[in-house]
CSV table of C-alpha atoms and ligand atoms in Angstrom, one decimal:
chain,number,residue,atom,x,y,z
C,1,MET,CA,-10.8,-15.8,11.3
C,2,GLU,CA,-9.9,-15.2,14.9
C,3,ASP,CA,-7.1,-17.7,14.6
C,4,THR,CA,-5.7,-15.8,11.6
C,5,ILE,CA,-5.7,-12.7,13.7
C,6,ARG,CA,-3.9,-14.4,16.6
C,7,ARG,CA,-1.2,-15.8,14.2
C,8,LYS,CA,1.8,-13.6,14.2
C,9,ILE,CA,4.4,-15.2,11.9
C,10,GLY,CA,4.4,-15.0,8.1
C,11,ILE,CA,6.8,-16.5,5.6
C,12,ALA,CA,8.7,-13.7,3.8
C,13,ALA,CA,9.2,-13.4,0.1
C,14,GLY,CA,11.9,-15.5,-1.6
C,15,LEU,CA,11.7,-18.9,0.0
C,16,ILE,CA,8.5,-20.3,-1.5
C,17,LYS,CA,8.0,-19.9,-5.2
C,18,THR,CA,5.6,-22.8,-5.8
C,19,MET,CA,3.1,-25.0,-4.0
C,20,ARG,CA,5.7,-27.8,-4.2
C,21,HIS,CA,7.8,-25.8,-1.7
C,22,VAL,CA,5.0,-25.8,0.9
C,23,PRO,CA,5.5,-28.5,3.5
C,24,ASN,CA,2.4,-30.2,5.0
C,25,GLY,CA,1.4,-28.5,8.2
C,26,LEU,CA,2.9,-25.0,7.5
C,27,GLY,CA,-0.6,-23.6,6.7
C,28,GLU,CA,-1.8,-24.4,10.1
C,29,LEU,CA,0.9,-22.4,11.8
C,30,VAL,CA,1.5,-19.2,9.9
C,31,HIS,CA,-0.5,-16.0,9.3
C,32,HIS,CA,0.5,-16.0,5.6
C,33,ILE,CA,2.9,-17.4,3.1
C,34,THR,CA,4.4,-15.1,0.6
C,35,PHE,CA,4.8,-16.7,-2.8
C,36,GLY,CA,7.5,-15.1,-5.0
C,37,SER,CA,8.9,-12.6,-5.7
C,38,PHE,CA,7.5,-12.8,-9.2
C,39,THR,CA,8.7,-10.5,-12.0
C,40,PHE,CA,6.7,-9.5,-15.1
C,41,GLU,CA,8.8,-11.8,-17.3
C,42,PRO,CA,10.3,-15.1,-16.2
C,43,ARG,CA,13.8,-14.8,-14.8
C,44,GLU,CA,16.6,-17.4,-14.6
C,45,GLY,CA,18.4,-15.6,-11.7
C,46,ASN,CA,22.1,-15.7,-10.9
C,47,LYS,CA,24.2,-18.8,-11.3
C,48,GLU,CA,24.8,-21.1,-8.4
C,49,PRO,CA,25.9,-20.9,-5.6
C,50,THR,CA,23.4,-18.2,-4.6
C,51,TYR,CA,23.0,-18.9,-0.9
C,52,TYR,CA,25.3,-19.1,2.1
C,53,PHE,CA,24.4,-19.3,5.8
C,54,ASP,CA,27.0,-18.3,8.4
C,55,SER,CA,25.9,-20.2,11.6
C,56,LYS,CA,28.2,-18.2,13.9
C,57,SER,CA,26.6,-14.8,13.1
C,58,PHE,CA,23.2,-16.3,12.0
C,59,ALA,CA,23.5,-14.3,8.8
C,60,SER,CA,22.3,-15.4,5.3
C,61,TYR,CA,23.9,-14.2,2.1
C,62,ASN,CA,21.8,-14.5,-1.0
C,63,ALA,CA,22.1,-13.6,-4.7
C,64,VAL,CA,19.1,-15.6,-5.9
C,65,GLY,CA,18.4,-12.7,-8.3
C,66,LEU,CA,14.7,-13.2,-8.3
C,67,LYS,CA,14.7,-16.5,-10.0
C,68,ASN,CA,11.1,-17.3,-10.9
C,69,ILE,CA,8.7,-18.4,-13.7
C,70,GLY,CA,7.1,-14.9,-14.2
C,71,LEU,CA,3.7,-13.7,-12.9
C,72,LEU,CA,1.6,-14.9,-15.8
C,73,THR,CA,2.9,-18.4,-15.8
C,74,PHE,CA,2.5,-18.5,-12.0
C,75,ILE,CA,-1.2,-17.5,-12.2
C,76,VAL,CA,-2.0,-19.9,-15.0
C,77,GLU,CA,0.1,-22.9,-13.9
C,78,GLU,CA,0.0,-22.6,-10.2
C,79,LEU,CA,-3.0,-20.6,-8.9
C,80,ILE,CA,-5.4,-21.9,-11.5
C,81,GLY,CA,-3.8,-25.4,-12.0
C,82,ARG,CA,-3.4,-26.1,-8.3
C,83,ARG,CA,-6.5,-24.3,-7.2
C,84,ASP,CA,-7.6,-27.0,-4.7
C,85,GLU,CA,-4.3,-27.1,-2.9
C,86,PHE,CA,-4.3,-23.3,-2.5
C,87,LEU,CA,-7.9,-23.4,-1.2
C,88,ARG,CA,-6.9,-26.2,1.3
C,89,LEU,CA,-4.1,-24.0,2.6
C,90,LYS,CA,-6.5,-21.1,3.1
C,91,ALA,CA,-9.0,-23.4,4.8
C,92,GLN,CA,-6.2,-24.0,7.4
C,93,GLY,CA,-6.2,-20.3,8.2
C,94,CYS,CA,-3.2,-19.2,6.1
C,95,LYS,CA,-3.4,-16.2,3.9
C,96,ILE,CA,-2.0,-16.3,0.4
C,97,ARG,CA,0.2,-13.4,-0.5
C,98,LEU,CA,1.9,-12.7,-3.8
C,99,SER,CA,5.1,-10.7,-3.9
C,100,LEU,CA,5.5,-8.8,-7.2
C,101,ALA,CA,8.9,-7.4,-8.1
C,102,PRO,CA,8.7,-4.8,-10.8
C,103,LEU,CA,12.2,-4.3,-12.3
C,104,LYS,CA,11.5,-1.3,-14.5
C,105,THR,CA,9.0,1.5,-15.1
C,106,GLY,CA,5.7,0.1,-16.3
C,107,ASP,CA,6.2,-3.5,-15.0
C,108,LEU,CA,3.9,-3.1,-12.0
C,109,LYS,CA,1.1,-1.6,-14.2
C,110,GLU,CA,1.4,-4.6,-16.6
C,111,MET,CA,1.3,-7.0,-13.6
C,112,VAL,CA,-1.8,-5.4,-12.2
C,113,GLN,CA,-3.4,-5.8,-15.7
C,114,ILE,CA,-2.6,-9.5,-15.6
C,115,LEU,CA,-4.1,-9.8,-12.1
C,116,LEU,CA,-7.3,-8.0,-13.3
C,117,LYS,CA,-7.5,-10.3,-16.4
C,118,TYR,CA,-7.5,-13.4,-14.3
C,119,TRP,CA,-9.1,-12.0,-11.2
C,120,LEU,CA,-12.4,-14.0,-11.6
C,121,ASN,CA,-10.3,-17.2,-11.5
C,122,ILE,CA,-8.2,-16.3,-8.6
C,123,TYR,CA,-10.0,-13.8,-6.4
C,124,ASP,CA,-10.9,-16.4,-3.8
C,125,ILE,CA,-7.3,-17.6,-3.6
C,126,VAL,CA,-5.1,-14.4,-3.5
C,127,ASP,CA,-5.6,-12.4,-0.3
C,128,GLU,CA,-2.8,-9.8,-0.6
C,129,ILE,CA,-0.3,-8.4,-2.9
C,130,GLU,CA,3.1,-7.3,-1.7
C,131,VAL,CA,5.1,-5.0,-4.0
C,132,ASN,CA,8.8,-5.4,-3.5
C,133,ALA,CA,10.4,-2.0,-3.8
C,134,ALA,CA,13.6,-3.0,-2.0
C,135,CYS,CA,15.5,-5.8,-3.6
C,136,PRO,CA,19.2,-5.1,-3.5
C,137,ASN,CA,20.5,-8.0,-5.5
C,138,HIS,CA,19.0,-8.1,-8.9
C,139,ARG,CA,21.1,-7.0,-11.8
C,140,ASP,CA,20.9,-4.0,-14.1
C,141,GLU,CA,20.3,-5.7,-17.5
C,142,LYS,CA,22.6,-3.3,-19.3
C,143,ASP,CA,25.9,-3.3,-17.4
C,144,GLY,CA,25.4,-6.0,-14.8
C,145,ARG,CA,25.8,-3.6,-11.8
C,146,LEU,CA,23.5,-3.7,-8.8
C,147,HIS,CA,20.4,-1.6,-8.9
C,148,ASP,CA,20.1,1.2,-6.4
C,149,VAL,CA,17.6,0.3,-3.7
C,150,LEU,CA,14.4,1.8,-5.1
C,151,ALA,CA,12.7,2.4,-1.8
C,152,LYS,CA,15.2,5.1,-0.8
C,153,ASP,CA,14.3,7.2,-3.7
C,154,THR,CA,10.9,8.6,-2.9
C,155,VAL,CA,10.3,10.0,-6.4
C,156,ALA,CA,10.9,6.6,-8.0
C,157,LEU,CA,8.8,5.0,-5.2
C,158,LYS,CA,5.9,7.4,-5.9
C,159,LEU,CA,5.9,6.5,-9.6
C,160,LEU,CA,6.0,2.8,-8.7
C,161,MET,CA,3.3,3.0,-6.1
C,162,MET,CA,1.0,4.9,-8.5
C,163,GLU,CA,1.3,2.0,-10.9
C,164,GLY,CA,-0.3,-0.3,-8.3
C,165,VAL,CA,-3.5,1.7,-7.6
C,166,ASP,CA,-5.8,-0.6,-9.6
C,167,CYS,CA,-4.7,-3.7,-7.8
C,168,PRO,CA,-7.9,-5.7,-7.1
C,169,CYS,CA,-7.0,-6.8,-3.5
C,170,PRO,CA,-5.3,-5.3,-0.4
C,171,LYS,CA,-1.7,-4.4,-1.1
C,172,ALA,CA,1.5,-3.9,0.8
C,173,ILE,CA,4.7,-2.0,-0.1
C,174,LYS,CA,7.9,-3.7,1.0
C,175,ILE,CA,10.6,-1.2,1.8
C,176,ALA,CA,14.3,-1.2,2.5
C,177,PRO,CA,15.9,-1.4,5.9
C,178,ASN,CA,17.8,1.7,7.3
C,179,THR,CA,15.5,4.1,5.6
C,180,THR,CA,15.7,7.8,6.8
C,181,PHE,CA,12.9,9.3,8.9
C,182,GLU,CA,12.0,11.7,6.1
C,183,CYS,CA,11.8,8.9,3.6
C,184,LEU,CA,9.6,6.8,6.0
C,185,GLU,CA,7.3,9.8,6.4
C,186,GLU,CA,6.9,10.0,2.7
C,187,ILE,CA,6.3,6.3,2.4
C,188,VAL,CA,3.4,6.5,4.9
C,189,ARG,CA,2.0,9.5,3.0
C,190,LEU,CA,2.3,7.6,-0.3
C,191,SER,CA,0.7,4.5,1.2
C,192,ILE,CA,-2.3,6.5,2.4
C,193,THR,CA,-2.6,8.3,-0.9
C,194,TYR,CA,-2.4,5.2,-3.1
C,195,GLY,CA,-4.2,2.7,-0.9
C,196,TYR,CA,-1.4,0.5,0.4
C,197,THR,CA,-2.9,-0.8,3.6
C,198,MET,CA,0.3,-2.5,4.8
C,199,ILE,CA,4.0,-1.6,4.9
C,200,VAL,CA,6.4,-4.5,5.1
C,201,SER,CA,9.4,-2.9,6.8
C,202,GLY,CA,12.8,-4.4,5.9
C,203,ASN,CA,14.6,-6.5,3.3
C,204,THR,CA,18.2,-7.7,3.1
C,205,VAL,CA,21.0,-5.2,3.2
C,206,LEU,CA,23.6,-4.9,0.4
C,207,SER,CA,26.7,-6.8,1.4
C,208,ASP,CA,30.0,-8.2,-0.1
C,209,THR,CA,29.9,-11.9,-0.8
C,210,PRO,CA,31.5,-13.7,2.1
C,211,ILE,CA,34.7,-15.6,1.3
C,212,ASP,CA,35.9,-19.1,2.6
C,213,ALA,CA,39.2,-19.9,4.4
C,214,ASN,CA,41.0,-20.0,1.1
C,215,GLU,CA,39.6,-16.6,0.1
C,216,ARG,CA,37.2,-18.0,-2.5
C,217,PRO,CA,33.8,-16.4,-2.8
C,218,ARG,CA,31.0,-18.4,-1.2
C,219,ILE,CA,28.5,-17.3,-3.8
C,220,SER,CA,28.7,-16.5,-7.5
C,221,VAL,CA,28.6,-12.7,-7.5
C,222,PRO,CA,30.7,-10.1,-5.7
C,223,LYS,CA,27.7,-8.3,-4.1
C,224,CYS,CA,24.7,-9.9,-2.5
C,225,GLY,CA,21.9,-9.4,0.1
C,226,MET,CA,22.5,-10.2,3.7
C,227,GLY,CA,19.6,-11.2,6.0
C,228,GLY,CA,19.4,-12.8,9.4
C,229,ALA,CA,20.3,-11.8,13.0
C,230,PRO,CA,22.6,-8.8,12.2
C,231,LEU,CA,19.5,-7.0,10.9
C,232,LEU,CA,17.4,-7.3,14.1
C,233,ASP,CA,18.2,-4.1,16.0
C,234,GLY,CA,18.0,-1.8,13.0
C,235,ALA,CA,14.8,-3.6,11.8
C,236,VAL,CA,13.1,-3.2,15.1
C,237,ALA,CA,14.1,0.4,15.3
C,238,GLN,CA,12.6,1.0,11.9
C,239,VAL,CA,9.3,-0.7,12.8
C,240,SER,CA,9.1,1.5,15.9
C,241,THR,CA,9.7,4.7,13.9
C,242,LEU,CA,7.2,3.8,11.3
C,243,HIS,CA,4.6,2.9,14.0
C,244,ARG,CA,5.2,6.3,15.6
C,245,ILE,CA,4.8,8.1,12.4
C,246,ILE,CA,1.6,6.3,11.6
C,247,ASP,CA,0.2,6.7,15.1
C,248,ASN,CA,0.7,10.5,14.9
C,249,TRP,CA,-0.7,10.8,11.4
C,250,ILE,CA,-3.7,13.0,11.1
C,251,THR,CA,-5.8,13.1,8.0
C,252,ASP,CA,-8.8,15.2,7.4
C,253,PRO,CA,-11.1,13.5,6.5
C,254,PRO,CA,-9.9,10.4,8.3
C,255,ARG,CA,-8.3,7.9,6.0
C,256,VAL,CA,-7.2,4.3,6.5
C,257,THR,CA,-3.6,4.3,7.8
C,258,PRO,CA,-1.3,1.3,7.0
C,259,THR,CA,-0.4,-1.4,9.4
C,260,VAL,CA,3.2,-2.5,9.8
C,261,ILE,CA,4.5,-6.0,9.0
C,262,ALA,CA,8.0,-6.4,10.3
C,263,CYS,CA,10.8,-8.3,8.4
C,264,GLY,CA,14.4,-8.7,9.4
C,265,GLY,CA,16.6,-10.4,11.9
C,266,VAL,CA,14.3,-12.9,13.6
C,267,LYS,CA,16.0,-16.0,14.9
C,268,SER,CA,13.9,-16.7,18.0
C,269,ALA,CA,10.6,-15.8,19.6
C,270,ASN,CA,12.4,-13.1,21.5
C,271,GLY,CA,13.3,-11.3,18.2
C,272,ALA,CA,9.7,-11.7,17.0
C,273,GLN,CA,8.4,-10.3,20.3
C,274,LYS,CA,10.6,-7.2,19.9
C,275,HIS,CA,9.1,-6.5,16.6
C,276,ILE,CA,5.6,-6.9,18.0
C,277,GLU,CA,6.3,-4.6,20.9
C,278,ALA,CA,7.7,-2.1,18.5
C,279,GLY,CA,4.3,-2.1,16.8
C,280,ALA,CA,4.3,-4.8,14.2
C,281,GLU,CA,1.0,-6.6,13.5
C,282,VAL,CA,2.8,-9.6,12.0
C,283,VAL,CA,6.4,-10.6,11.7
C,284,GLN,CA,7.9,-12.2,8.6
C,285,VAL,CA,10.8,-14.6,8.7
C,286,ALA,CA,13.2,-15.5,5.8
C,287,THR,CA,16.6,-16.7,7.0
C,288,TYR,CA,15.0,-18.5,9.9
C,289,TYR,CA,12.7,-20.4,7.6
C,290,ALA,CA,15.5,-21.1,5.1
C,291,GLU,CA,17.5,-22.8,7.9
C,292,PHE,CA,14.9,-24.4,10.2
C,293,ARG,CA,11.9,-24.9,7.9
C,294,LEU,CA,8.6,-26.4,9.3
C,295,ASN,CA,10.0,-27.6,12.7
C,296,GLY,CA,11.6,-24.2,13.3
C,297,ILE,CA,8.2,-22.4,12.6
C,298,ARG,CA,6.5,-24.9,14.9
C,299,ASP,CA,8.9,-24.0,17.8
C,300,LEU,CA,8.7,-20.3,17.1
C,301,VAL,CA,4.9,-20.3,17.1
C,302,ALA,CA,4.8,-22.4,20.2
C,303,GLU,CA,7.1,-20.0,22.1
C,304,LEU,CA,5.1,-17.0,21.0
C,305,THR,CA,1.8,-18.3,22.3
H,1,FMN,C1,17.2,-16.9,-0.1
H,1,FMN,C2,16.5,-15.6,0.0
H,1,FMN,C3,15.8,-15.1,-1.1
H,1,FMN,C4,15.1,-13.9,-1.0
H,1,FMN,N1,14.3,-13.5,-2.1
H,1,FMN,C5,13.5,-12.4,-1.9
H,1,FMN,C6,12.6,-12.1,-2.9
H,1,FMN,O1,12.4,-12.7,-4.0
H,1,FMN,N2,11.8,-11.0,-2.7
H,1,FMN,C7,11.9,-10.2,-1.6
H,1,FMN,O2,11.1,-9.2,-1.4
H,1,FMN,N3,12.7,-10.5,-0.6
H,1,FMN,C8,13.5,-11.6,-0.7
H,1,FMN,N4,14.4,-12.0,0.3
H,1,FMN,C9,14.5,-11.1,1.5
H,1,FMN,C10,13.6,-11.6,2.6
H,1,FMN,O3,12.2,-11.7,2.2
H,1,FMN,C11,13.7,-10.8,3.9
H,1,FMN,O4,13.2,-9.5,3.6
H,1,FMN,C12,15.2,-10.6,4.3
H,1,FMN,O5,15.9,-11.8,4.2
H,1,FMN,C13,15.2,-10.2,5.8
H,1,FMN,O6,14.6,-11.1,6.6
H,1,FMN,P1,15.4,-12.2,7.5
H,1,FMN,O7,16.4,-11.4,8.4
H,1,FMN,O8,14.4,-13.0,8.2
H,1,FMN,O9,16.2,-13.1,6.5
H,1,FMN,C14,15.1,-13.1,0.2
H,1,FMN,C15,15.9,-13.6,1.3
H,1,FMN,C16,16.6,-14.8,1.2
H,1,FMN,C17,17.4,-15.3,2.4
């Protein structure tokens, strides 16, 4: 238990969608692994290529489009089917977190119902749920345009967060980067009201698809999500602001206030340390893990301790 508290690095959503993606040894190093994101229905995602990494700027560009097998299939095939492997991972001190990505009104409610239906089979595997309210690169089914980033619309966010109230385990809301102060305040208020005990601060930012030397697009769609080092300063500033808002929050009677999990821009122990000093309990990495995998995490964790 103490070891889990000391651990400061988590694997962000998007990189690990099945137990087959988990390398031996990762569970001994990280605070948590986020599986998913999973949508209500299975999703094919965008066509390849969907990922490009620019080593000069340490920026990743992705248009994976939430490719996944859907929450129900994941619960039945993975969590129940590979139960022993998940329990082994937990025995190593790693929390299991599921990222849910509701794409339309009602999806989160349905997903919570699926969790409740199977909860007796999975309650000892799943530690936390993370609701992804900030994905900038999935498509609008009707006209193929990008969705607006949900987390910047506090009315939409409120409706979404209300749908998650019956979730049977601790839950987090994952919010967009570069969110205004007023919006962050509202997110804290909504988290307290609807029982979200963690805020995951930061996702990719919307970007144009990078082009190669011959002006050909590097990935298959014109717009995508950018992660990696360019996000660091903004992401740290947002963690700091959120932490300040939460620290000054007074409720009468006292209520549990959310902790902050940082996400965005980490490419070294120094970046992770900045997030921790800004008030993050745990720091998630996505691009760094996509590029350096298990060995990278081993280095990062060693430098942080
Ligand atoms: C290949 C890839 C796929 C991603 N897929 C998801 C996803 O399914 N759900 C999600 O919430 N975030 C997803 N993200 C965003 C990351 O979880 C993270 O919020 C973002 O990349 C910023 O962190 P970073 O600077 O460490 O990359 C994805 C990122 C990458 C690089």
